[in-house]
Amino acid sequence: MVDHLDIRRGVYADSVSLMQVSRRVADVDGVDGALVAMATELNLELLAGMGFEATDAGPNDLVVAVRAADDDVLQAALAELEAALAASRGGGAAASFGDAPPPRTVRDAAALGGDLALVSVPGEHAYVEALDALRAGLHVMLFSDNVPLDAEIDLKRQAEQRGLLVMGPDAGTAIVSGVGLGFANVVPPGPVGVVAASGTGAQQLTCLLDDAGVGVSHVLGVGGRDLKEEVGGRSTLQALQALDADPATEVVVILSKPPAASVADRVRAAAAECKTPVVMGLLGPGQDDLSAITAEVLGRLGREVPAWRTWGEPVRAGGGDRLVGLFAGGTLCAEALLIAEAALGPVTANVGERADADAAADPTASGHVLVDLGEDEYTRGRPHPMIDQQLRLERIAAEAARDDTAVLLLDVVLGHGAHPDPAGELAPAIADARRTAAAAGRELAVVVSLCGTVGDPQGRDRQAAALAEAGAQVFVSNAAAARAAVACLG
């Protein structure tokens, strides 16, 4: 093996871009490990964990660490690294001699124009950058996770005083005036405005609307904690007000995982005062699922609800009695949990009111289990599972080898920012898992919830066809997928 460690002083790139760069370098044949990240304390710990020597790099430095089979592989990996970094900067365009230097602060960047800042730095540094943007008069989309709750509350309070909007923290999805930010699907402009404290919930809704031929005006992500008691729905109320004033928005949808009751009442009261019709999509026991919420939106617009698309043939599980769900999308996992528990009784999960991360991670635990692999315990120091599927591939193989696993329920989320070809990795893993079960005399049923549009760069229908060819039954409706998975148990 050949190790390469390179510290690039004062070089910055956002975490989303670096996740994708790391993934491209790691995918080079013969690369055993790769880390391309800002030299935060956590990333330096990961570097040490990979067996690299300690460095004196700091959070303003870029770390490049590659472990390759030989020198030729290393050179190929470094070439891929430079190409990926250039692409992350917008095709490699760089300042030339005589050009003004790029801005070094958010305030300097604000002086060049625009009215929204996307902040994607480690959570412990996000408050300062977001506050700088607010003081410069910019709305903020805060992609960073692990932002302290007190910091979120203060940022939203200061934004409210300035008439600005803070989307986030941990806001993974937004579409503003047709421009996708973070993880976003390709959808056309249209009459539906979305306020979402739920990233993949917003993606599921907009993808189903797209399948029904309906586009969106804006999707404003507000962060998963916004409807908690402590935050009070500050950003939700501001976003609702903005969409109500938008002439292009004919129906507003508010999406959230189960909110605090008092905050939900406040939001409902505000919605009742809007001149624009508002559909409340607050997931919870006994409430509508995302597909039903989409149907209500279509009804408000006078549009027909289509039969949601499926690919592949139903498979009845043979042998085993466990349902195992492995998700990249938190809201998709939460929705599946509500449906599974209504049919099967208690299910172990790392989401929901009875979340138990340790039990959900235990590969030897008995009973049904649903795991959101996008939760913090799985993403600290590694790319989100929408980008890097390695943990899920390993868990699929492990679950297939168990005698009691009957059904695998998976989600696949497409769109900008996501893995360029998730089915290219998942389809072989699904086929292998089914072969493993068959060799042991069992029939392993695999059900996939596919969240994407025909316009997404990965090609939704091509992804669906590959997954179905591997033996999975594929649904565009996550709720339908969850119900089909339960039905596979017989």
Short mmCIF file of C-alpha atoms in Angstrom, two decimals:
data_model
loop_
_atom_site.label_atom_id
_atom_site.label_comp_id
_atom_site.label_asym_id
_atom_site.label_seq_id
_atom_site.Cartn_x
_atom_site.Cartn_y
_atom_site.Cartn_z
CA MET A 1 0.00 0.00 0.00
CA VAL A 2 1.04 3.58 -0.70
CA ASP A 3 -0.08 6.42 1.60
CA HIS A 4 -0.44 10.02 0.47
CA LEU A 5 -1.09 12.88 2.93
CA ASP A 6 -1.37 16.45 1.71
CA ILE A 7 -2.30 19.49 3.82
CA ARG A 8 -3.48 22.44 1.72
CA ARG A 9 -3.24 25.51 3.93
CA GLY A 10 -6.07 28.05 3.75
CA VAL A 11 -8.00 26.10 1.11
CA TYR A 12 -11.73 25.86 1.79
CA ALA A 13 -14.58 23.86 0.25
CA ASP A 14 -18.02 23.19 1.67
CA SER A 15 -18.79 19.85 3.30
CA VAL A 16 -21.28 18.72 0.64
CA SER A 17 -18.74 19.19 -2.13
CA LEU A 18 -16.03 17.44 -0.14
CA MET A 19 -18.29 14.45 0.58
CA GLN A 20 -18.72 14.04 -3.16
CA VAL A 21 -15.01 14.53 -3.84
CA SER A 22 -14.12 11.89 -1.23
CA ARG A 23 -16.59 9.48 -2.78
CA ARG A 24 -15.11 9.95 -6.27
CA VAL A 25 -11.56 9.38 -5.04
CA ALA A 26 -12.59 6.33 -2.97
CA ASP A 27 -14.30 4.84 -6.04
CA VAL A 28 -11.05 4.67 -8.03
CA ASP A 29 -10.11 1.01 -8.49
CA GLY A 30 -7.33 0.08 -6.06
CA VAL A 31 -8.00 2.86 -3.56
CA ASP A 32 -8.32 1.37 -0.07
CA GLY A 33 -9.30 4.58 1.72
CA ALA A 34 -9.69 8.30 1.07
CA LEU A 35 -10.45 11.36 3.17
CA VAL A 36 -10.83 14.80 1.61
CA ALA A 37 -12.11 17.14 4.31
CA MET A 38 -11.50 20.31 6.26
CA ALA A 39 -9.12 19.63 9.13
CA THR A 40 -11.64 19.89 11.94
CA GLU A 41 -11.02 18.07 15.20
CA LEU A 42 -13.41 15.31 14.18
CA ASN A 43 -11.83 14.84 10.76
CA LEU A 44 -8.35 14.73 12.29
CA GLU A 45 -9.60 11.93 14.54
CA LEU A 46 -10.83 10.10 11.44
CA LEU A 47 -7.43 10.64 9.84
CA ALA A 48 -5.74 9.06 12.86
CA GLY A 49 -8.27 6.23 12.73
CA MET A 50 -7.17 5.53 9.16
CA GLY A 51 -3.63 5.10 10.46
CA PHE A 52 -2.17 8.38 9.18
CA GLU A 53 0.27 10.32 11.35
CA ALA A 54 -0.95 13.39 13.26
CA THR A 55 -0.58 16.78 11.57
CA ASP A 56 -0.70 20.37 12.82
CA ALA A 57 -3.50 21.27 10.38
CA GLY A 58 -6.42 23.40 11.55
CA PRO A 59 -10.07 23.97 10.57
CA ASN A 60 -9.03 26.40 7.80
CA ASP A 61 -6.88 23.76 6.06
CA LEU A 62 -7.89 21.05 3.61
CA VAL A 63 -6.69 17.49 4.32
CA VAL A 64 -6.16 15.06 1.46
CA ALA A 65 -5.40 11.49 2.57
CA VAL A 66 -5.35 8.58 0.13
CA ARG A 67 -4.30 4.96 0.64
CA ALA A 68 -3.73 3.21 -2.69
CA ALA A 69 -2.60 -0.22 -3.85
CA ASP A 70 0.44 1.16 -5.71
CA ASP A 71 1.87 4.32 -7.25
CA ASP A 72 -0.15 4.01 -10.45
CA VAL A 73 -3.40 3.81 -8.50
CA LEU A 74 -2.32 6.76 -6.37
CA GLN A 75 -1.66 8.89 -9.45
CA ALA A 76 -5.08 7.96 -10.84
CA ALA A 77 -6.69 8.86 -7.52
CA LEU A 78 -4.93 12.23 -7.36
CA ALA A 79 -6.00 12.99 -10.92
CA GLU A 80 -9.59 12.17 -9.95
CA LEU A 81 -9.18 14.38 -6.89
CA GLU A 82 -8.14 17.42 -8.93
CA ALA A 83 -10.93 16.87 -11.44
CA ALA A 84 -13.50 16.55 -8.65
CA LEU A 85 -12.24 19.65 -6.84
CA ALA A 86 -12.31 21.62 -10.09
CA ALA A 87 -15.86 20.46 -10.75
CA SER A 88 -16.90 21.48 -7.23
CA ARG A 89 -15.64 24.99 -7.99
CA GLY A 90 -17.89 25.20 -11.04
CA GLY A 91 -15.94 23.54 -13.79
CA GLY A 92 -12.54 24.67 -12.71
CA ALA A 93 -12.92 28.34 -13.40
CA ALA A 94 -10.36 30.12 -11.27
CA ALA A 95 -9.22 33.66 -10.84
CA SER A 96 -6.48 34.60 -13.26
CA PHE A 97 -3.80 37.26 -12.99
CA GLY A 98 -5.39 40.68 -12.63
CA ASP A 99 -8.76 39.35 -11.47
CA ALA A 100 -10.13 40.45 -8.13
CA PRO A 101 -9.48 37.83 -5.41
CA PRO A 102 -12.50 35.77 -4.34
CA PRO A 103 -14.32 37.05 -1.24
CA ARG A 104 -12.98 35.69 2.06
CA THR A 105 -16.05 36.36 4.21
CA VAL A 106 -19.81 36.07 3.84
CA ARG A 107 -20.13 39.84 4.20
CA ASP A 108 -17.63 40.39 1.36
CA ALA A 109 -19.55 37.92 -0.81
CA ALA A 110 -22.82 39.70 -0.01
CA ALA A 111 -21.39 42.92 -1.41
CA LEU A 112 -21.22 41.23 -4.83
CA GLY A 113 -25.02 40.81 -4.89
CA GLY A 114 -27.65 38.19 -4.11
CA ASP A 115 -30.02 37.84 -1.19
CA LEU A 116 -29.42 34.31 0.13
CA ALA A 117 -26.38 32.63 1.67
CA LEU A 118 -25.91 28.86 1.81
CA VAL A 119 -23.86 27.96 4.90
CA SER A 120 -22.30 24.51 4.92
CA VAL A 121 -19.49 24.36 7.49
CA PRO A 122 -19.03 22.13 10.55
CA GLY A 123 -21.84 22.77 13.02
CA GLU A 124 -19.64 24.33 15.70
CA HIS A 125 -18.61 27.08 13.24
CA ALA A 126 -21.97 27.59 11.53
CA TYR A 127 -23.42 30.15 13.96
CA VAL A 128 -20.75 32.77 13.22
CA GLU A 129 -21.08 32.41 9.43
CA ALA A 130 -24.89 32.46 9.52
CA LEU A 131 -24.93 35.51 11.80
CA ASP A 132 -22.51 37.27 9.45
CA ALA A 133 -24.92 36.60 6.58
CA LEU A 134 -27.93 37.91 8.52
CA ARG A 135 -26.04 41.08 9.46
CA ALA A 136 -25.28 41.53 5.75
CA GLY A 137 -29.02 41.41 5.01
CA LEU A 138 -29.11 37.88 3.56
CA HIS A 139 -31.58 35.07 4.04
CA VAL A 140 -29.73 31.92 5.18
CA MET A 141 -29.98 28.28 4.24
CA LEU A 142 -28.06 26.48 6.98
CA PHE A 143 -27.10 23.05 5.62
CA SER A 144 -24.83 22.29 8.60
CA ASP A 145 -25.95 19.77 11.19
CA ASN A 146 -24.87 19.47 14.83
CA VAL A 147 -25.65 23.18 15.38
CA PRO A 148 -26.47 23.77 19.08
CA LEU A 149 -30.13 24.39 19.81
CA ASP A 150 -29.39 27.71 21.56
CA ALA A 151 -27.57 28.90 18.44
CA GLU A 152 -30.52 27.96 16.22
CA ILE A 153 -32.96 29.83 18.45
CA ASP A 154 -30.78 32.95 18.52
CA LEU A 155 -30.26 32.94 14.74
CA LYS A 156 -33.99 32.62 14.10
CA ARG A 157 -34.75 35.36 16.62
CA GLN A 158 -32.29 37.71 14.93
CA ALA A 159 -33.61 36.80 11.47
CA GLU A 160 -37.16 37.55 12.63
CA GLN A 161 -36.09 41.00 13.84
CA ARG A 162 -34.54 41.73 10.43
CA GLY A 163 -37.40 40.33 8.34
CA LEU A 164 -35.15 37.55 7.06
CA LEU A 165 -35.56 33.77 6.92
CA VAL A 166 -33.25 31.10 8.35
CA MET A 167 -33.75 27.74 6.64
CA GLY A 168 -32.24 25.05 8.87
CA PRO A 169 -30.02 24.04 10.52
CA ASP A 170 -29.72 20.62 8.95
CA ALA A 171 -31.85 21.83 6.03
CA GLY A 172 -30.95 19.36 3.34
CA THR A 173 -33.41 20.45 0.68
CA ALA A 174 -34.69 23.70 -0.77
CA ILE A 175 -35.86 25.01 -4.11
CA VAL A 176 -35.95 28.80 -4.37
CA SER A 177 -37.27 30.35 -7.56
CA GLY A 178 -36.45 27.17 -9.46
CA VAL A 179 -32.92 26.80 -8.07
CA GLY A 180 -32.30 23.61 -6.12
CA LEU A 181 -30.12 23.84 -3.00
CA GLY A 182 -28.62 20.86 -1.18
CA PHE A 183 -30.32 17.58 -2.12
CA ALA A 184 -32.99 18.58 -4.61
CA ASN A 185 -34.91 16.85 -7.37
CA VAL A 186 -35.50 18.27 -10.83
CA VAL A 187 -39.09 19.48 -10.82
CA PRO A 188 -40.85 22.05 -13.02
CA PRO A 189 -42.19 25.40 -11.83
CA GLY A 190 -45.76 25.23 -10.64
CA PRO A 191 -48.40 26.36 -8.16
CA VAL A 192 -47.42 24.49 -4.95
CA GLY A 193 -45.32 26.12 -2.26
CA VAL A 194 -43.82 23.91 0.44
CA VAL A 195 -42.68 24.72 3.97
CA ALA A 196 -40.76 21.67 5.16
CA ALA A 197 -39.30 20.73 8.52
CA SER A 198 -38.57 17.49 6.75
CA GLY A 199 -36.05 17.20 3.90
CA THR A 200 -36.92 13.86 2.35
CA GLY A 201 -40.58 14.50 3.15
CA ALA A 202 -40.38 17.52 0.86
CA GLN A 203 -38.59 15.44 -1.77
CA GLN A 204 -41.26 12.72 -1.63
CA LEU A 205 -44.08 15.27 -1.94
CA THR A 206 -42.50 17.17 -4.86
CA CYS A 207 -41.59 13.94 -6.68
CA LEU A 208 -45.16 12.63 -6.39
CA LEU A 209 -46.49 15.99 -7.55
CA ASP A 210 -44.10 15.83 -10.50
CA ASP A 211 -45.40 12.36 -11.34
CA ALA A 212 -48.89 13.89 -11.40
CA GLY A 213 -47.71 16.68 -13.70
CA VAL A 214 -47.66 19.44 -11.06
CA GLY A 215 -44.67 21.66 -10.25
CA VAL A 216 -43.64 23.83 -7.31
CA SER A 217 -43.12 27.54 -6.75
CA HIS A 218 -40.68 27.24 -3.83
CA VAL A 219 -39.62 24.62 -1.29
CA LEU A 220 -38.43 26.27 1.92
CA GLY A 221 -36.72 23.86 4.31
CA VAL A 222 -36.80 25.13 7.89
CA GLY A 223 -34.88 22.43 9.77
CA GLY A 224 -36.17 19.39 11.62
CA ARG A 225 -36.31 21.14 15.04
CA ASP A 226 -38.28 24.19 13.96
CA LEU A 227 -41.62 22.88 15.22
CA LYS A 228 -40.23 21.83 18.56
CA GLU A 229 -41.38 23.74 21.63
CA GLU A 230 -38.01 25.46 22.16
CA VAL A 231 -37.81 26.93 18.64
CA GLY A 232 -41.52 27.66 18.41
CA GLY A 233 -41.93 27.33 14.65
CA ARG A 234 -40.30 30.71 14.01
CA SER A 235 -39.04 29.86 10.49
CA THR A 236 -42.19 27.92 9.60
CA LEU A 237 -44.34 30.95 10.38
CA GLN A 238 -42.07 33.28 8.38
CA ALA A 239 -41.93 30.92 5.41
CA LEU A 240 -45.72 30.53 5.49
CA GLN A 241 -46.10 34.29 5.42
CA ALA A 242 -43.70 34.57 2.46
CA LEU A 243 -45.49 31.92 0.41
CA ASP A 244 -48.89 33.42 1.22
CA ALA A 245 -47.64 36.66 -0.32
CA ASP A 246 -46.21 34.94 -3.40
CA PRO A 247 -48.54 35.35 -6.42
CA ALA A 248 -47.14 32.19 -8.05
CA THR A 249 -48.21 30.01 -5.11
CA GLU A 250 -51.79 28.70 -5.25
CA VAL A 251 -51.55 26.07 -2.48
CA VAL A 252 -49.16 25.94 0.49
CA VAL A 253 -48.15 22.65 2.14
CA ILE A 254 -46.60 22.52 5.61
CA LEU A 255 -44.68 19.29 6.22
CA SER A 256 -43.19 18.05 9.46
CA LYS A 257 -42.52 14.99 11.49
CA PRO A 258 -44.65 15.00 14.68
CA PRO A 259 -44.44 18.59 16.08
CA ALA A 260 -44.95 19.94 19.60
CA ALA A 261 -48.72 20.26 20.13
CA SER A 262 -48.62 23.92 21.15
CA VAL A 263 -46.48 24.84 18.13
CA ALA A 264 -48.76 22.89 15.80
CA ASP A 265 -51.72 24.87 17.17
CA ARG A 266 -49.88 28.14 16.54
CA VAL A 267 -49.06 27.14 12.96
CA ARG A 268 -52.64 26.00 12.30
CA ALA A 269 -53.92 29.36 13.57
CA ALA A 270 -51.53 31.20 11.26
CA ALA A 271 -52.55 28.99 8.34
CA ALA A 272 -56.21 29.79 8.96
CA GLU A 273 -55.42 33.47 8.48
CA CYS A 274 -53.76 32.96 5.09
CA LYS A 275 -55.53 33.97 1.90
CA THR A 276 -53.83 31.02 0.15
CA PRO A 277 -55.19 27.51 0.89
CA VAL A 278 -52.89 25.62 3.26
CA VAL A 279 -52.60 21.83 3.55
CA MET A 280 -51.21 20.69 6.90
CA GLY A 281 -48.99 17.62 6.54
CA LEU A 282 -47.96 16.79 10.09
CA LEU A 283 -46.96 13.15 10.21
CA GLY A 284 -47.95 11.11 13.23
CA PRO A 285 -50.04 8.16 14.39
CA GLY A 286 -53.46 8.29 12.78
CA GLN A 287 -52.48 11.16 10.45
CA ASP A 288 -52.25 11.16 6.66
CA ASP A 289 -49.10 9.76 5.07
CA LEU A 290 -47.14 11.70 2.44
CA SER A 291 -48.99 10.10 -0.47
CA ALA A 292 -52.35 11.02 1.06
CA ILE A 293 -51.11 14.57 1.68
CA THR A 294 -50.08 14.77 -1.98
CA ALA A 295 -53.52 13.56 -3.00
CA GLU A 296 -55.13 16.32 -0.92
CA VAL A 297 -52.93 18.92 -2.62
CA LEU A 298 -53.91 17.62 -6.05
CA GLY A 299 -57.55 17.73 -4.99
CA ARG A 300 -57.22 21.39 -3.94
CA LEU A 301 -55.88 22.10 -7.44
CA GLY A 302 -58.65 20.14 -9.13
CA ARG A 303 -56.20 17.59 -10.49
CA GLU A 304 -56.65 13.83 -10.65
CA VAL A 305 -54.59 11.57 -8.41
CA PRO A 306 -52.70 9.10 -10.59
CA ALA A 307 -51.98 5.48 -9.74
CA TRP A 308 -48.49 5.77 -8.25
CA ARG A 309 -45.95 3.93 -10.37
CA THR A 310 -44.45 0.57 -9.49
CA TRP A 311 -41.89 -1.72 -11.12
CA GLY A 312 -41.19 -5.42 -10.55
CA GLU A 313 -43.32 -8.29 -9.32
CA PRO A 314 -44.58 -8.84 -5.74
CA VAL A 315 -42.58 -11.44 -3.83
CA ARG A 316 -43.95 -13.24 -0.78
CA ALA A 317 -41.22 -13.87 1.78
CA GLY A 318 -40.50 -17.51 2.49
CA GLY A 319 -38.73 -18.28 5.74
CA GLY A 320 -37.92 -15.79 8.46
CA ASP A 321 -40.26 -13.35 10.17
CA ARG A 322 -38.34 -10.05 10.42
CA LEU A 323 -38.86 -6.80 8.54
CA VAL A 324 -35.62 -4.83 8.20
CA GLY A 325 -35.72 -1.28 6.85
CA LEU A 326 -32.48 0.51 5.91
CA PHE A 327 -33.09 4.15 4.96
CA ALA A 328 -31.14 7.17 3.77
CA GLY A 329 -34.08 9.54 4.30
CA GLY A 330 -35.16 10.33 7.86
CA THR A 331 -38.75 11.25 7.08
CA LEU A 332 -39.13 8.28 4.76
CA CYS A 333 -37.97 6.07 7.62
CA ALA A 334 -40.33 7.80 10.07
CA GLU A 335 -43.28 7.38 7.71
CA ALA A 336 -42.48 3.69 7.18
CA LEU A 337 -42.21 3.24 10.95
CA LEU A 338 -45.71 4.65 11.49
CA ILE A 339 -47.14 2.28 8.87
CA ALA A 340 -45.19 -0.76 10.10
CA GLU A 341 -46.09 -0.25 13.77
CA ALA A 342 -49.77 0.18 12.92
CA ALA A 343 -49.69 -3.26 11.29
CA LEU A 344 -47.04 -5.17 13.23
CA GLY A 345 -46.87 -3.60 16.67
CA PRO A 346 -43.66 -2.20 18.23
CA VAL A 347 -40.70 -1.88 15.85
CA THR A 348 -37.15 -1.05 16.94
CA ALA A 349 -35.92 2.15 15.26
CA ASN A 350 -33.55 5.07 15.70
CA VAL A 351 -36.31 7.54 14.78
CA GLY A 352 -39.68 8.34 16.34
CA GLU A 353 -40.79 8.90 19.92
CA ARG A 354 -39.21 5.66 21.18
CA ALA A 355 -36.00 5.99 19.19
CA ASP A 356 -33.27 3.63 20.40
CA ALA A 357 -30.11 4.12 18.36
CA ASP A 358 -28.13 1.38 20.13
CA ALA A 359 -30.84 -1.26 19.65
CA ALA A 360 -31.33 -0.30 16.00
CA ALA A 361 -27.60 -0.61 15.36
CA ASP A 362 -27.30 -4.02 17.01
CA PRO A 363 -26.86 -6.56 14.18
CA THR A 364 -27.85 -9.42 16.52
CA ALA A 365 -31.10 -7.90 17.82
CA SER A 366 -34.32 -9.81 17.21
CA GLY A 367 -37.62 -8.40 15.95
CA HIS A 368 -38.49 -5.87 13.27
CA VAL A 369 -36.08 -2.95 12.89
CA LEU A 370 -35.99 0.25 10.83
CA VAL A 371 -32.78 2.28 10.68
CA ASP A 372 -32.25 5.81 9.39
CA LEU A 373 -28.62 5.71 8.26
CA GLY A 374 -28.68 9.49 7.86
CA GLU A 375 -28.87 10.06 11.63
CA ASP A 376 -25.92 11.76 13.31
CA GLU A 377 -24.55 8.51 14.76
CA TYR A 378 -23.90 7.29 11.21
CA THR A 379 -22.78 10.53 9.50
CA ARG A 380 -20.23 12.00 11.90
CA GLY A 381 -17.10 12.20 9.77
CA ARG A 382 -18.47 10.32 6.77
CA PRO A 383 -20.70 11.22 3.80
CA HIS A 384 -24.46 11.05 4.06
CA PRO A 385 -25.92 7.71 2.87
CA MET A 386 -27.53 9.48 -0.09
CA ILE A 387 -23.93 9.88 -1.31
CA ASP A 388 -22.08 6.94 0.26
CA GLN A 389 -24.00 3.65 0.52
CA GLN A 390 -21.20 1.54 2.00
CA LEU A 391 -22.75 1.13 5.46
CA ARG A 392 -26.06 0.08 3.95
CA LEU A 393 -24.40 -2.38 1.56
CA GLU A 394 -22.63 -4.00 4.51
CA ARG A 395 -25.86 -4.18 6.54
CA ILE A 396 -27.79 -5.69 3.58
CA ALA A 397 -25.24 -8.50 3.33
CA ALA A 398 -25.35 -9.11 7.09
CA GLU A 399 -29.14 -9.16 7.24
CA ALA A 400 -29.41 -11.51 4.24
CA ALA A 401 -27.21 -14.01 6.06
CA ARG A 402 -29.60 -14.19 9.04
CA ASP A 403 -32.17 -16.98 9.04
CA ASP A 404 -34.90 -14.74 10.46
CA THR A 405 -34.74 -11.84 7.96
CA ALA A 406 -37.76 -12.09 5.67
CA VAL A 407 -38.12 -8.63 4.09
CA LEU A 408 -35.69 -5.82 3.27
CA LEU A 409 -37.23 -2.36 2.86
CA LEU A 410 -34.91 0.22 1.30
CA ASP A 411 -35.21 3.78 0.03
CA VAL A 412 -33.35 5.34 -2.87
CA VAL A 413 -33.29 9.12 -3.12
CA LEU A 414 -32.29 10.67 -6.44
CA GLY A 415 -31.62 14.25 -7.50
CA HIS A 416 -28.82 16.78 -7.43
CA GLY A 417 -26.31 16.13 -4.65
CA ALA A 418 -27.19 12.45 -4.34
CA HIS A 419 -25.17 9.42 -5.49
CA PRO A 420 -24.78 9.51 -9.30
CA ASP A 421 -25.92 5.90 -9.75
CA PRO A 422 -27.30 4.32 -6.56
CA ALA A 423 -28.84 1.36 -8.39
CA GLY A 424 -25.42 0.59 -9.83
CA GLU A 425 -24.35 -0.39 -6.30
CA LEU A 426 -27.64 -1.49 -4.78
CA ALA A 427 -28.88 -3.79 -7.54
CA PRO A 428 -25.90 -6.20 -7.29
CA ALA A 429 -26.19 -6.11 -3.48
CA ILE A 430 -29.90 -6.97 -3.70
CA ALA A 431 -29.24 -9.82 -6.13
CA ASP A 432 -26.47 -11.16 -3.87
CA ALA A 433 -28.71 -10.93 -0.81
CA ARG A 434 -31.49 -12.86 -2.52
CA ARG A 435 -28.99 -15.52 -3.66
CA THR A 436 -27.65 -15.83 -0.10
CA ALA A 437 -31.16 -16.38 1.25
CA ALA A 438 -32.04 -18.81 -1.55
CA ALA A 439 -28.94 -20.88 -0.81
CA ALA A 440 -30.26 -21.26 2.73
CA GLY A 441 -33.70 -22.28 1.49
CA ARG A 442 -35.42 -18.92 2.02
CA GLU A 443 -37.14 -16.39 -0.24
CA LEU A 444 -35.98 -12.88 0.70
CA ALA A 445 -38.42 -10.18 -0.38
CA VAL A 446 -36.91 -6.79 -1.23
CA VAL A 447 -39.03 -3.66 -1.51
CA VAL A 448 -37.63 -0.28 -2.62
CA SER A 449 -39.10 3.19 -2.19
CA LEU A 450 -37.69 5.24 -5.10
CA CYS A 451 -37.86 9.00 -4.54
CA GLY A 452 -37.01 10.76 -7.79
CA THR A 453 -38.27 12.30 -11.01
CA VAL A 454 -37.76 11.55 -14.67
CA GLY A 455 -35.73 14.77 -14.89
CA ASP A 456 -33.21 13.76 -12.21
CA PRO A 457 -29.66 13.24 -13.47
CA GLN A 458 -29.63 9.58 -12.39
CA GLY A 459 -32.68 8.75 -14.55
CA ARG A 460 -35.53 7.54 -12.35
CA ASP A 461 -36.92 4.94 -14.72
CA ARG A 462 -33.48 3.51 -15.49
CA GLN A 463 -32.79 3.22 -11.75
CA ALA A 464 -36.15 1.51 -11.21
CA ALA A 465 -35.57 -0.94 -14.02
CA ALA A 466 -32.16 -1.96 -12.63
CA LEU A 467 -33.56 -2.51 -9.14
CA ALA A 468 -36.52 -4.51 -10.46
CA GLU A 469 -34.18 -6.61 -12.60
CA ALA A 470 -32.30 -7.50 -9.40
CA GLY A 471 -35.52 -8.83 -7.87
CA ALA A 472 -36.88 -5.83 -5.98
CA GLN A 473 -40.40 -4.48 -6.12
CA VAL A 474 -40.09 -0.71 -6.59
CA PHE A 475 -42.57 2.05 -5.64
CA VAL A 476 -42.51 5.83 -6.12
CA SER A 477 -44.79 6.13 -3.07
CA ASN A 478 -42.89 5.49 0.16
CA ALA A 479 -46.14 4.70 1.98
CA ALA A 480 -47.07 2.13 -0.66
CA ALA A 481 -43.61 0.59 -0.36
CA ALA A 482 -43.95 0.30 3.41
CA ARG A 483 -47.36 -1.34 3.11
CA ALA A 484 -46.06 -3.74 0.46
CA ALA A 485 -43.15 -4.69 2.73
CA VAL A 486 -45.54 -5.45 5.58
CA ALA A 487 -47.73 -7.49 3.21
CA CYS A 488 -44.71 -9.58 2.18
CA LEU A 489 -44.67 -11.03 5.70
CA GLY A 490 -48.03 -12.63 4.98
#
